[in-house]
Amino acid sequence: MARRKKIYEGKAKTLYEGPEPGTLVQYFKDDATAFNAEKRATIEGKGVLNNRLSEFFMTGLSQIGVPNHFLKRLNMREQLIRAVEIVPLEVIVRNYAAGTMAKRLGMEEGTVLPRPLVEFSYKNDDLGDPLVPEEYIIGFGWASQQDLDDMIALALRVNDFMSGVMYGVGIKLIDFKIEIGRHYEGDFQRLIVADEISPDSCRLWDIETGRKLDKDVFRRDLGDLADAYTEVARRLGVMPQNNPQPGKPQLIN
């Protein structure tokens, strides 16, 4: 088989040239990173889980009319996606105080926020992905005011969907981040959800116990990350109930 052309390699995923114009193949790695890649590890099966979970969430978003880059899952680690021009921002939605927000404002983690709050950070690992106000985003030409309005609307729709899905399986959606891409169809451009939606990009707490089921398990040395992600997949019906080796996922096709 001919070697595929690598387009981009990030901390958790690699993008390859797709089989048709306007498509890419997204490969999910087992690498785990935290603190802007200062902490690193390889977690067996993580890429398999995130591929399947991102498929689950993106497919659900498509079903409710939220545009995104997902086309289909190709195998256990790869999916076919639409090629987009990524807006250089992370869009963060917070339902509860946690992580950097709690530390920044001196709030207790888990405090319910008065409403979902949307923040933007500039995608730059060397700078630590700093938070940026809307004035910066518009002033530096990263996005227009209309783009920002559309991005906030997309993020809040994702939040509504994700919050409901997670609540239904006993998980509290604390916060999450998404990336937005510009998808071109001839002269027409629209903003769509891109990158991934997985426990790598969300904070997920068990409603009853407060157990963390996201990358904070790795960040804070709270246990086995693969076990946490497997639990999320199991509750969502992505994995068989009687999976004998939670650290080595066996996913339903």
C-alpha positions in Angstrom: 0.0 0.0 0.0 1.3 3.4 -0.9 2.6 5.5 2.0 0.2 8.3 2.8 1.3 11.9 3.0 1.5 13.3 6.5 -0.2 16.7 6.7 0.2 17.5 10.4 1.2 15.8 13.6 0.0 17.1 17.0 0.3 15.8 20.6 -2.6 13.3 20.3 -3.4 12.9 16.6 -1.8 12.8 13.2 -3.5 14.0 10.0 -2.9 12.4 6.6 -3.9 13.2 3.1 -7.4 11.8 2.5 -8.5 9.6 -0.4 -10.4 12.4 -2.1 -9.9 16.1 -2.4 -11.2 18.0 0.6 -10.7 15.0 3.0 -8.2 14.0 5.6 -7.5 10.9 7.6 -7.3 11.6 11.3 -5.2 9.0 13.3 -5.6 8.9 17.1 -2.4 8.2 19.0 -1.9 6.6 22.4 0.1 9.6 23.6 -1.1 11.5 26.6 0.3 14.9 27.5 -0.4 17.5 30.1 0.9 21.0 31.1 1.7 21.9 27.5 3.4 18.5 26.9 5.7 18.9 29.9 4.2 15.6 31.2 4.1 12.8 28.7 3.1 9.1 28.7 1.8 6.4 26.4 -1.5 4.9 27.4 -2.3 1.7 25.6 -5.7 1.8 24.0 -6.3 5.6 24.5 -6.3 6.3 20.8 -8.8 3.6 20.1 -11.1 4.9 22.8 -10.9 8.5 21.7 -11.5 7.6 18.0 -14.7 5.7 18.9 -15.9 8.3 21.5 -15.3 11.2 19.1 -17.2 9.3 16.4 -20.1 8.9 18.9 -20.2 12.6 19.8 -19.7 13.9 16.3 -22.4 11.6 14.9 -24.8 12.7 17.6 -24.1 16.4 16.8 -24.8 15.7 13.1 -28.1 14.2 14.0 -29.2 17.4 15.7 -27.9 19.6 12.9 -24.6 20.8 14.4 -22.1 20.9 11.5 -18.8 19.1 12.1 -15.9 17.6 10.2 -16.6 13.9 10.8 -17.5 11.8 7.8 -16.9 8.1 8.9 -14.8 5.9 11.1 -12.3 3.9 8.9 -10.9 1.5 11.5 -10.1 1.3 15.2 -7.7 4.3 15.2 -8.7 6.4 12.1 -11.6 8.4 10.8 -12.2 10.2 7.6 -12.9 13.9 8.1 -13.5 17.1 6.1 -10.5 19.3 5.5 -10.9 22.6 7.2 -9.0 25.8 8.0 -8.7 25.8 11.7 -9.4 29.1 13.5 -6.4 29.6 15.8 -8.6 29.6 18.9 -9.8 27.1 21.5 -13.4 27.6 22.5 -13.9 26.7 26.1 -17.4 26.2 27.7 -17.6 26.0 31.5 -20.6 24.8 33.4 -18.8 24.4 36.8 -15.6 26.0 38.2 -12.6 23.7 37.8 -9.0 23.7 36.7 -7.4 27.0 35.8 -10.6 29.0 36.2 -11.1 27.8 39.8 -7.4 28.6 40.5 -7.6 32.0 38.7 -10.7 33.2 40.6 -10.1 31.4 43.9 -13.2 29.3 43.5 -13.8 25.9 44.9 -13.8 23.2 42.2 -17.3 22.0 41.4 -19.0 25.3 42.1 -22.0 25.7 39.8 -21.7 28.7 37.5 -24.7 31.0 37.0 -24.8 30.1 33.3 -22.5 28.3 30.8 -19.5 30.6 30.3 -17.6 30.7 27.0 -14.0 31.6 26.8 -11.4 31.8 24.0 -7.8 30.9 24.2 -5.1 31.5 21.6 -3.8 28.2 20.2 -0.1 28.5 21.0 1.6 25.8 23.1 4.8 28.0 23.6 2.6 30.7 25.2 0.5 28.3 27.2 -2.7 28.8 25.1 -3.4 32.2 26.9 -7.0 33.4 27.3 -7.8 36.3 24.9 -10.7 38.7 24.9 -12.9 39.2 21.9 -11.2 42.6 21.1 -7.9 40.8 20.6 -9.5 38.2 18.4 -11.1 40.8 16.1 -8.2 43.2 16.3 -5.6 40.6 15.2 -7.9 39.2 12.5 -8.3 35.7 13.9 -12.0 35.9 13.5 -14.7 38.5 12.8 -17.5 39.6 15.2 -19.9 37.4 13.1 -17.5 34.5 13.4 -17.4 34.9 17.1 -21.2 35.0 17.4 -21.4 31.9 15.3 -18.7 30.1 17.3 -20.4 30.9 20.6 -23.7 29.6 19.2 -22.0 26.4 18.0 -20.3 25.9 21.4 -23.5 26.3 23.4 -25.3 23.9 21.1 -22.5 21.4 21.7 -22.8 22.0 25.4 -26.6 21.4 25.4 -26.1 18.1 23.6 -23.1 16.9 25.6 -24.6 17.9 29.0 -27.8 15.9 28.3 -26.0 12.9 27.0 -23.6 12.8 29.9 -26.3 13.4 32.5 -28.2 10.5 31.1 -25.4 8.1 32.0 -24.6 9.6 35.4 -21.8 11.9 34.4 -21.5 15.7 35.0 -20.1 17.8 32.2 -17.8 20.2 34.0 -16.3 21.9 31.0 -14.9 21.2 27.6 -13.0 22.8 24.7 -13.6 22.5 21.0 -11.9 23.8 17.9 -13.7 25.4 15.0 -12.7 25.1 11.3 -13.7 27.0 8.2 -15.1 24.6 5.6 -15.2 25.8 2.1 -17.7 24.7 -0.5 -16.9 26.7 -3.6 -17.3 30.3 -2.7 -19.4 29.4 0.4 -17.7 29.2 3.8 -19.2 28.0 7.0 -17.8 27.3 10.5 -18.0 23.8 11.7 -16.8 21.8 14.8 -13.5 20.2 14.2 -10.6 18.3 15.9 -12.2 15.9 18.4 -14.6 15.6 21.3 -13.4 13.1 23.8 -12.4 12.8 27.5 -9.1 14.4 26.4 -11.0 17.6 25.7 -13.7 17.5 28.5 -13.9 17.4 32.3 -16.2 14.6 33.3 -17.2 13.8 36.9 -19.3 10.9 38.1 -22.5 12.5 39.5 -22.7 10.3 42.6 -19.1 10.0 43.6 -17.3 12.9 42.0 -14.8 10.5 40.4 -12.9 12.1 37.6 -13.3 10.4 34.2 -11.1 12.6 32.1 -7.5 13.6 31.5 -7.3 15.1 35.0 -6.7 11.4 36.0 -3.4 11.7 34.2 -2.7 15.3 35.1 -3.1 14.7 38.8 -2.0 11.1 39.1 -5.4 9.9 40.2 -5.3 6.4 38.7 -5.4 4.6 35.4 -6.4 6.8 32.5 -7.5 3.9 30.3 -9.8 2.7 33.0 -11.5 6.1 33.3 -12.0 6.5 29.5 -13.2 2.9 29.3 -15.8 3.7 31.9 -17.1 6.6 29.9 -17.3 4.4 26.8 -19.0 1.6 28.7 -21.7 4.0 30.0 -22.4 5.4 26.6 -22.8 1.9 25.1 -19.7 2.2 23.0 -18.1 -0.8 24.7 -19.6 -4.2 25.6 -20.8 -4.4 29.2 -18.6 -7.5 30.0 -15.4 -6.2 28.5 -12.8 -8.5 30.3 -9.8 -6.2 29.8 -10.7 -2.5 30.4 -7.1 -1.4 29.8 -7.2 -3.0 26.3 -10.4 -1.8 24.8 -12.5 -4.1 22.6 -14.9 -1.8 20.7 -18.2 -2.6 19.0 -18.1 -2.1 15.3 
